[in-house]
Amino acid sequence: MSRASSYIQFDGDNLDTAKGAGLISTIDRDMDIKVVPFASDNDKAPTHRVYAKSPRGHDIEVGGIWKKENQDGKPYYTLSIRKLRYNANLGRFPGQDDASLQAVIEWEPRD
């Protein structure tokens, strides 16, 4: 199976608690990321913090992943990197059934 250019490979099927690593690749960036679960009592807090490498190789926090519900009440995840104005949903690749491998599907924010 070929992989999309942007993805996160989690270390388990329960995305709420799994760590992950992946790549965000677009026309103007190519960024390795890692995601680490984040526990909070705040219901608006992200489920994960997203880290990337600084130009000198340091891990820096760049964004988060949030768990949301669609109109049918089913959960889905969004990823945001505020400084880059980058927003995406996580989802499975077509024809792929491994819940731990999530495509990063970029979208433009609404005004």
Short mmCIF file of C-alpha atoms in Angstrom, two decimals:
data_model
loop_
_atom_site.label_atom_id
_atom_site.label_comp_id
_atom_site.label_asym_id
_atom_site.label_seq_id
_atom_site.Cartn_x
_atom_site.Cartn_y
_atom_site.Cartn_z
CA MET A 1 0.00 0.00 0.00
CA SER A 2 1.29 3.46 -0.78
CA ARG A 3 1.24 6.07 1.93
CA ALA A 4 -0.14 9.57 1.65
CA SER A 5 2.41 12.36 1.94
CA SER A 6 1.01 13.43 5.33
CA TYR A 7 0.26 10.85 8.02
CA ILE A 8 0.61 9.86 11.67
CA GLN A 9 1.44 6.29 12.68
CA PHE A 10 0.16 5.76 16.24
CA ASP A 11 1.51 3.03 18.51
CA GLY A 12 -2.00 1.66 19.18
CA ASP A 13 -5.60 1.65 17.97
CA ASN A 14 -6.91 3.79 20.88
CA LEU A 15 -5.98 7.20 19.49
CA ASP A 16 -6.97 8.94 22.74
CA THR A 17 -4.00 7.40 24.58
CA ALA A 18 -1.56 6.41 21.81
CA LYS A 19 1.71 8.16 20.98
CA GLY A 20 2.55 8.69 17.34
CA ALA A 21 5.02 9.94 14.78
CA GLY A 22 4.52 11.08 11.23
CA LEU A 23 5.04 13.60 8.50
CA ILE A 24 3.29 16.71 7.25
CA SER A 25 4.36 17.30 3.66
CA THR A 26 2.91 20.08 1.49
CA ILE A 27 4.09 22.27 -1.38
CA ASP A 28 5.82 24.62 1.08
CA ARG A 29 6.82 22.41 4.04
CA ASP A 30 8.15 19.00 4.94
CA MET A 31 7.96 18.45 8.68
CA ASP A 32 8.49 15.35 10.82
CA ILE A 33 6.12 15.42 13.80
CA LYS A 34 5.52 13.44 16.93
CA VAL A 35 2.32 13.43 18.96
CA VAL A 36 2.10 12.80 22.69
CA PRO A 37 -1.13 12.20 24.65
CA PHE A 38 -2.18 15.08 26.90
CA ALA A 39 -4.46 14.55 29.91
CA SER A 40 -6.58 17.46 31.13
CA ASP A 41 -9.81 18.07 33.02
CA ASN A 42 -10.60 20.88 30.56
CA ASP A 43 -13.02 19.52 27.94
CA LYS A 44 -11.65 22.04 25.40
CA ALA A 45 -8.04 20.85 25.81
CA PRO A 46 -6.36 18.82 23.07
CA THR A 47 -6.01 15.05 23.38
CA HIS A 48 -2.41 15.33 22.14
CA ARG A 49 0.37 17.85 21.88
CA VAL A 50 2.17 18.00 18.53
CA TYR A 51 5.95 18.48 18.40
CA ALA A 52 8.35 19.23 15.54
CA LYS A 53 12.09 19.93 15.38
CA SER A 54 13.50 23.44 15.49
CA PRO A 55 16.16 24.34 12.88
CA ARG A 56 18.80 23.32 15.46
CA GLY A 57 17.09 19.99 16.23
CA HIS A 58 15.20 20.77 19.45
CA ASP A 59 11.70 19.39 20.06
CA ILE A 60 9.24 22.29 20.16
CA GLU A 61 5.51 22.20 20.71
CA VAL A 62 3.79 23.40 17.54
CA GLY A 63 0.15 22.39 17.92
CA GLY A 64 -2.42 19.93 19.13
CA ILE A 65 -4.94 17.27 18.20
CA TRP A 66 -8.54 17.62 19.38
CA LYS A 67 -11.27 14.98 19.55
CA LYS A 68 -14.62 16.20 18.24
CA GLU A 69 -17.99 14.72 17.28
CA ASN A 70 -19.63 14.88 13.87
CA GLN A 71 -23.36 15.53 13.34
CA ASP A 72 -24.10 11.84 13.92
CA GLY A 73 -22.28 11.86 17.26
CA LYS A 74 -19.31 9.86 15.95
CA PRO A 75 -15.81 10.92 17.05
CA TYR A 76 -13.17 12.36 14.75
CA TYR A 77 -9.86 14.14 15.29
CA THR A 78 -8.54 17.48 14.07
CA LEU A 79 -4.95 18.70 14.04
CA SER A 80 -3.96 22.34 14.23
CA ILE A 81 -0.60 24.11 13.99
CA ARG A 82 -1.56 27.69 14.75
CA LYS A 83 1.69 29.48 13.76
CA LEU A 84 1.56 27.87 10.31
CA ARG A 85 -2.21 28.38 10.01
CA TYR A 86 -2.37 24.65 9.24
CA ASN A 87 -5.55 22.68 9.95
CA ALA A 88 -6.34 19.06 9.15
CA ASN A 89 -8.57 16.13 9.99
CA LEU A 90 -7.25 12.67 10.70
CA GLY A 91 -8.74 9.72 8.82
CA ARG A 92 -8.00 6.39 7.21
CA PHE A 93 -6.45 6.01 3.79
CA PRO A 94 -8.80 4.60 1.11
CA GLY A 95 -8.83 0.80 1.32
CA GLN A 96 -6.86 0.79 4.56
CA ASP A 97 -8.19 -0.84 7.75
CA ASP A 98 -5.41 -0.16 10.30
CA ALA A 99 -6.91 2.33 12.80
CA SER A 100 -3.43 3.23 14.09
CA LEU A 101 -2.39 4.70 10.70
CA GLN A 102 -4.09 8.04 10.12
CA ALA A 103 -3.89 10.25 7.04
CA VAL A 104 -3.52 13.97 7.76
CA ILE A 105 -6.12 15.63 5.51
CA GLU A 106 -5.48 19.38 5.26
CA TRP A 107 -8.40 21.83 5.08
CA GLU A 108 -8.77 25.58 4.89
CA PRO A 109 -10.38 27.34 7.87
CA ARG A 110 -13.67 29.14 7.39
CA ASP A 111 -13.69 32.92 7.72
#
